[in-house]
Amino acid sequence: MQTQTGRGIGPAGAAGHDTEVSADPMDTESTRTEDAAVVAAARAGDEAAFARLVRRYERELHVHCYRMLASYEDAEDLTQETFLRAWTRRDTFQGRATFRAWLYRIATNACLDFLERSPTRRQVAGVAQAPPAAVAWLRPYPDRLLTGGTSEDGAPDAVVLAKETIELAFLAAIQHLPPRQRAALILRDVLGWPAEATGTLLESTVASVNSALQRARATLRRHLPPRRLDWAPSGDPSAAERAVLQRYLAATERCDMAELAALLRADARCGQQPGAGGHFGAHPVWYQGRDTIITAWSPALDGADAVEFRCVETWANRQPAAAVYVRAPGETRWHAFGLDVLRIEEGQVAEVTAFHPDVLPAFDLPMTM
């Protein structure tokens, strides 16, 4: 990982782009219990103390970077970049806000720097309500890393994980926003930062932040599925979602076309990224309608070149998912075929997003069985 001068690193002693505000925009029980002695030791160069803070905040900052970039792997790199920048500039932390809030500023600016260096990744240019598969760099996030809990020092885990702000539909929709609008929307609507603190981070005025937020919300309405316009915190996967997933897994393994058709909404949509589920084209594809989907799936399920299927239940982005493996006639091993992430509405599958099998290791799943 290369480090370069950007918003998070400036000349020693300079205010830079990660200056603090007097009021903490992330004032929660978790931040109020932040150990001042640990922060002071880290600021003084104590590597063990700094590592303790890294362990405490690494997961939520990874989720934040993931929302900004929509890529699990890029989020890993930018989270590490965040901590490297923080360590390099630790002496500039003055304690007017919490160390956690300071890290969020560094992480946001590191992501903005990354997007400035990557013009093709800044935003999606496409039709309204393009499916998640249309975002070429979008990768799923394993739910095993989104499980709530407590940090090693007993403080509540403060990861902000409203279901609708980690779903694929939301991640895909915000990739249509210019980077700074994206940052404003995540900071204000997802993390709940006040406009003044958001303006300080983005080196902008409150009026500009509010204007960017309104434009971002309008764009979001055009790109989110209609039933996802009023996204708000929701709970763990429902029993109904689990039941639909189990039926989907069983029907796929049995190659039961009738059952798969019964599970799909009439207006269901399927999207496949390159290399996913037998799609080897250079660009993502998607198609809509129950009959169209069944026709597209038929050759592998019951055609002349049909294969055996085995599915493993998993969860991605707070959505049910199936790791799909195939075995050709005469073979003894199962080979990864892709990861299907389901969007379920009213007891039926509204959307299937298929990802390349190379995402499976992040889910602790093998490539062959």
Short mmCIF file of C-alpha atoms in Angstrom, two decimals, residues 11-211:
data_model
loop_
_atom_site.label_atom_id
_atom_site.label_comp_id
_atom_site.label_asym_id
_atom_site.label_seq_id
_atom_site.Cartn_x
_atom_site.Cartn_y
_atom_site.Cartn_z
CA PRO A 11 3.24 19.16 6.77
CA ALA A 12 4.08 18.62 10.43
CA GLY A 13 2.16 21.02 12.62
CA ALA A 14 -0.11 22.19 9.80
CA ALA A 15 -3.86 22.24 10.30
CA GLY A 16 -4.25 20.05 7.23
CA HIS A 17 -7.64 18.68 6.20
CA ASP A 18 -8.38 16.75 9.38
CA THR A 19 -8.82 19.60 11.83
CA GLU A 20 -11.15 19.03 14.75
CA VAL A 21 -14.35 20.77 15.76
CA SER A 22 -15.13 21.76 19.32
CA ALA A 23 -18.31 19.64 19.52
CA ASP A 24 -18.11 15.94 18.82
CA PRO A 25 -20.51 15.00 15.96
CA MET A 26 -20.43 11.36 17.09
CA ASP A 27 -21.31 11.91 20.75
CA THR A 28 -22.56 8.47 21.80
CA GLU A 29 -22.15 6.33 24.88
CA SER A 30 -19.28 4.58 23.12
CA THR A 31 -17.34 7.78 22.50
CA ARG A 32 -18.00 9.14 25.98
CA THR A 33 -16.33 6.06 27.45
CA GLU A 34 -13.22 6.51 25.30
CA ASP A 35 -10.19 6.10 27.55
CA ALA A 36 -8.37 9.44 27.62
CA ALA A 37 -5.22 7.77 28.95
CA VAL A 38 -5.12 5.36 26.00
CA VAL A 39 -5.62 8.20 23.52
CA ALA A 40 -2.92 10.28 25.21
CA ALA A 41 -0.50 7.36 25.13
CA ALA A 42 -1.22 6.73 21.46
CA ARG A 43 -0.72 10.40 20.66
CA ALA A 44 2.64 10.25 22.48
CA GLY A 45 3.78 7.36 20.27
CA ASP A 46 2.78 4.29 22.31
CA GLU A 47 2.29 1.65 19.61
CA ALA A 48 0.37 -0.72 21.92
CA ALA A 49 -2.10 2.02 22.85
CA PHE A 50 -2.54 2.98 19.20
CA ALA A 51 -3.10 -0.69 18.28
CA ARG A 52 -5.82 -0.87 20.94
CA LEU A 53 -7.64 2.05 19.32
CA VAL A 54 -7.19 0.46 15.90
CA ARG A 55 -8.85 -2.75 17.11
CA ARG A 56 -11.67 -0.77 18.63
CA TYR A 57 -12.56 1.29 15.56
CA GLU A 58 -11.30 -0.79 12.65
CA ARG A 59 -14.59 -2.51 11.83
CA GLU A 60 -16.81 0.56 11.80
CA LEU A 61 -14.27 2.53 9.76
CA HIS A 62 -14.09 -0.37 7.31
CA VAL A 63 -17.89 -0.17 6.91
CA HIS A 64 -17.63 3.60 6.41
CA CYS A 65 -15.00 3.19 3.69
CA TYR A 66 -17.09 0.43 2.14
CA ARG A 67 -20.10 2.73 1.88
CA MET A 68 -17.93 5.36 0.21
CA LEU A 69 -16.30 2.96 -2.27
CA ALA A 70 -18.68 -0.05 -2.56
CA SER A 71 -15.72 -2.43 -2.66
CA TYR A 72 -14.83 -4.71 0.24
CA GLU A 73 -11.19 -4.98 -0.87
CA ASP A 74 -10.75 -1.23 -1.47
CA ALA A 75 -12.30 -0.57 1.93
CA GLU A 76 -9.65 -2.80 3.51
CA ASP A 77 -6.88 -0.82 1.83
CA LEU A 78 -8.36 2.57 2.75
CA THR A 79 -8.96 1.54 6.36
CA GLN A 80 -5.27 0.69 6.65
CA GLU A 81 -4.44 3.98 4.92
CA THR A 82 -6.58 5.76 7.52
CA PHE A 83 -4.64 4.30 10.43
CA LEU A 84 -1.32 4.98 8.72
CA ARG A 85 -2.29 8.61 8.24
CA ALA A 86 -3.51 8.83 11.84
CA TRP A 87 -0.24 7.40 13.16
CA THR A 88 1.81 9.76 11.00
CA ARG A 89 -0.15 12.81 12.20
CA ARG A 90 -1.03 11.65 15.71
CA ASP A 91 0.63 14.69 17.30
CA THR A 92 -1.89 16.99 15.56
CA PHE A 93 -4.83 15.47 17.47
CA GLN A 94 -5.82 18.09 20.05
CA GLY A 95 -8.69 16.30 21.79
CA ARG A 96 -11.42 18.83 21.02
CA ALA A 97 -13.40 15.93 19.53
CA THR A 98 -12.99 12.22 20.20
CA PHE A 99 -10.24 10.22 18.58
CA ARG A 100 -12.98 8.22 16.85
CA ALA A 101 -14.51 11.29 15.20
CA TRP A 102 -11.01 12.38 14.10
CA LEU A 103 -10.50 8.96 12.50
CA TYR A 104 -13.77 9.31 10.59
CA ARG A 105 -12.53 12.58 9.14
CA ILE A 106 -9.27 10.97 8.06
CA ALA A 107 -11.10 7.96 6.57
CA THR A 108 -13.52 10.15 4.62
CA ASN A 109 -10.71 12.25 3.21
CA ALA A 110 -8.65 9.17 2.36
CA CYS A 111 -11.61 7.84 0.35
CA LEU A 112 -12.06 11.19 -1.41
CA ASP A 113 -8.35 11.18 -2.30
CA PHE A 114 -8.69 7.63 -3.66
CA LEU A 115 -11.64 8.66 -5.84
CA GLU A 116 -9.75 11.69 -7.14
CA ARG A 117 -6.91 9.37 -8.20
CA SER A 118 -9.38 6.96 -9.84
CA PRO A 119 -11.55 8.88 -12.33
CA THR A 120 -13.33 5.75 -13.57
CA ARG A 121 -14.43 5.02 -10.00
CA ARG A 122 -15.83 8.41 -9.08
CA GLN A 123 -19.44 7.69 -9.97
CA VAL A 124 -21.66 5.54 -12.14
CA ALA A 125 -23.12 7.11 -15.25
CA GLY A 126 -26.17 5.09 -16.13
CA VAL A 127 -29.92 4.80 -16.38
CA ALA A 128 -32.22 5.25 -13.43
CA GLN A 129 -32.61 2.26 -11.14
CA ALA A 130 -29.74 0.34 -12.71
CA PRO A 131 -29.25 -2.87 -10.69
CA PRO A 132 -26.35 -3.43 -8.28
CA ALA A 133 -24.63 -5.64 -10.87
CA ALA A 134 -24.25 -2.59 -13.11
CA VAL A 135 -21.70 -1.10 -10.70
CA ALA A 136 -18.61 -2.90 -11.95
CA TRP A 137 -16.59 -2.40 -8.74
CA LEU A 138 -19.37 -3.27 -6.27
CA ARG A 139 -18.49 -6.25 -4.08
CA PRO A 140 -20.60 -7.84 -1.32
CA TYR A 141 -19.86 -7.40 2.38
CA PRO A 142 -19.89 -10.52 4.60
CA ASP A 143 -22.49 -10.35 7.36
CA ARG A 144 -20.16 -12.18 9.72
CA LEU A 145 -18.24 -8.89 9.98
CA LEU A 146 -21.40 -6.89 10.65
CA THR A 147 -22.41 -8.74 13.80
CA GLY A 148 -22.95 -6.40 16.72
CA GLY A 149 -21.20 -6.88 20.03
CA THR A 150 -18.75 -5.16 22.31
CA SER A 151 -15.18 -4.06 21.92
CA GLU A 152 -12.36 -5.68 23.83
CA ASP A 153 -12.63 -3.08 26.60
CA GLY A 154 -16.35 -3.75 27.08
CA ALA A 155 -17.68 -0.62 25.37
CA PRO A 156 -20.72 -1.00 23.08
CA ASP A 157 -19.94 -1.63 19.44
CA ALA A 158 -20.82 1.63 17.70
CA VAL A 159 -21.02 0.46 14.08
CA VAL A 160 -23.95 2.19 12.41
CA LEU A 161 -25.66 -0.64 10.57
CA ALA A 162 -29.16 0.30 9.57
CA LYS A 163 -30.03 -2.49 7.19
CA GLU A 164 -31.05 -0.24 4.32
CA THR A 165 -27.74 1.64 4.44
CA ILE A 166 -25.69 -1.48 3.78
CA GLU A 167 -27.99 -3.23 1.28
CA LEU A 168 -26.70 -3.63 -2.25
CA ALA A 169 -29.48 -1.41 -3.65
CA PHE A 170 -28.36 1.49 -1.44
CA LEU A 171 -24.65 0.91 -2.13
CA ALA A 172 -25.32 0.87 -5.87
CA ALA A 173 -27.53 3.98 -5.73
CA ILE A 174 -24.99 6.16 -3.93
CA GLN A 175 -22.33 5.27 -6.48
CA HIS A 176 -24.30 7.55 -8.82
CA LEU A 177 -23.37 10.50 -6.60
CA PRO A 178 -20.26 12.64 -7.08
CA PRO A 179 -17.79 11.82 -4.28
CA ARG A 180 -18.39 14.91 -2.15
CA GLN A 181 -22.17 14.55 -2.38
CA ARG A 182 -21.73 10.91 -1.42
CA ALA A 183 -19.66 11.90 1.59
CA ALA A 184 -22.21 14.53 2.64
CA LEU A 185 -25.08 12.04 2.41
CA ILE A 186 -23.26 9.34 4.39
CA LEU A 187 -22.09 11.75 7.08
CA ARG A 188 -25.45 13.49 7.47
CA ASP A 189 -28.08 10.82 6.78
CA VAL A 190 -26.27 7.63 7.77
CA LEU A 191 -23.93 8.70 10.57
CA GLY A 192 -26.01 11.64 11.78
CA TRP A 193 -23.31 14.30 11.73
CA PRO A 194 -24.55 17.91 12.11
CA ALA A 195 -24.25 20.14 9.06
CA GLU A 196 -21.57 22.31 10.72
CA ALA A 197 -19.30 19.35 11.49
CA THR A 198 -19.84 17.96 7.99
CA GLY A 199 -18.93 21.33 6.52
CA THR A 200 -15.74 21.45 8.58
CA LEU A 201 -14.68 18.03 7.32
CA LEU A 202 -15.49 18.85 3.70
CA GLU A 203 -13.99 22.36 4.01
CA SER A 204 -17.30 23.83 2.96
CA THR A 205 -20.08 25.99 4.33
CA VAL A 206 -23.24 24.77 6.01
CA ALA A 207 -25.26 26.15 3.09
CA SER A 208 -23.12 24.20 0.60
CA VAL A 209 -23.42 21.01 2.64
CA ASN A 210 -27.21 21.33 2.82
CA SER A 211 -27.40 22.01 -0.91
#
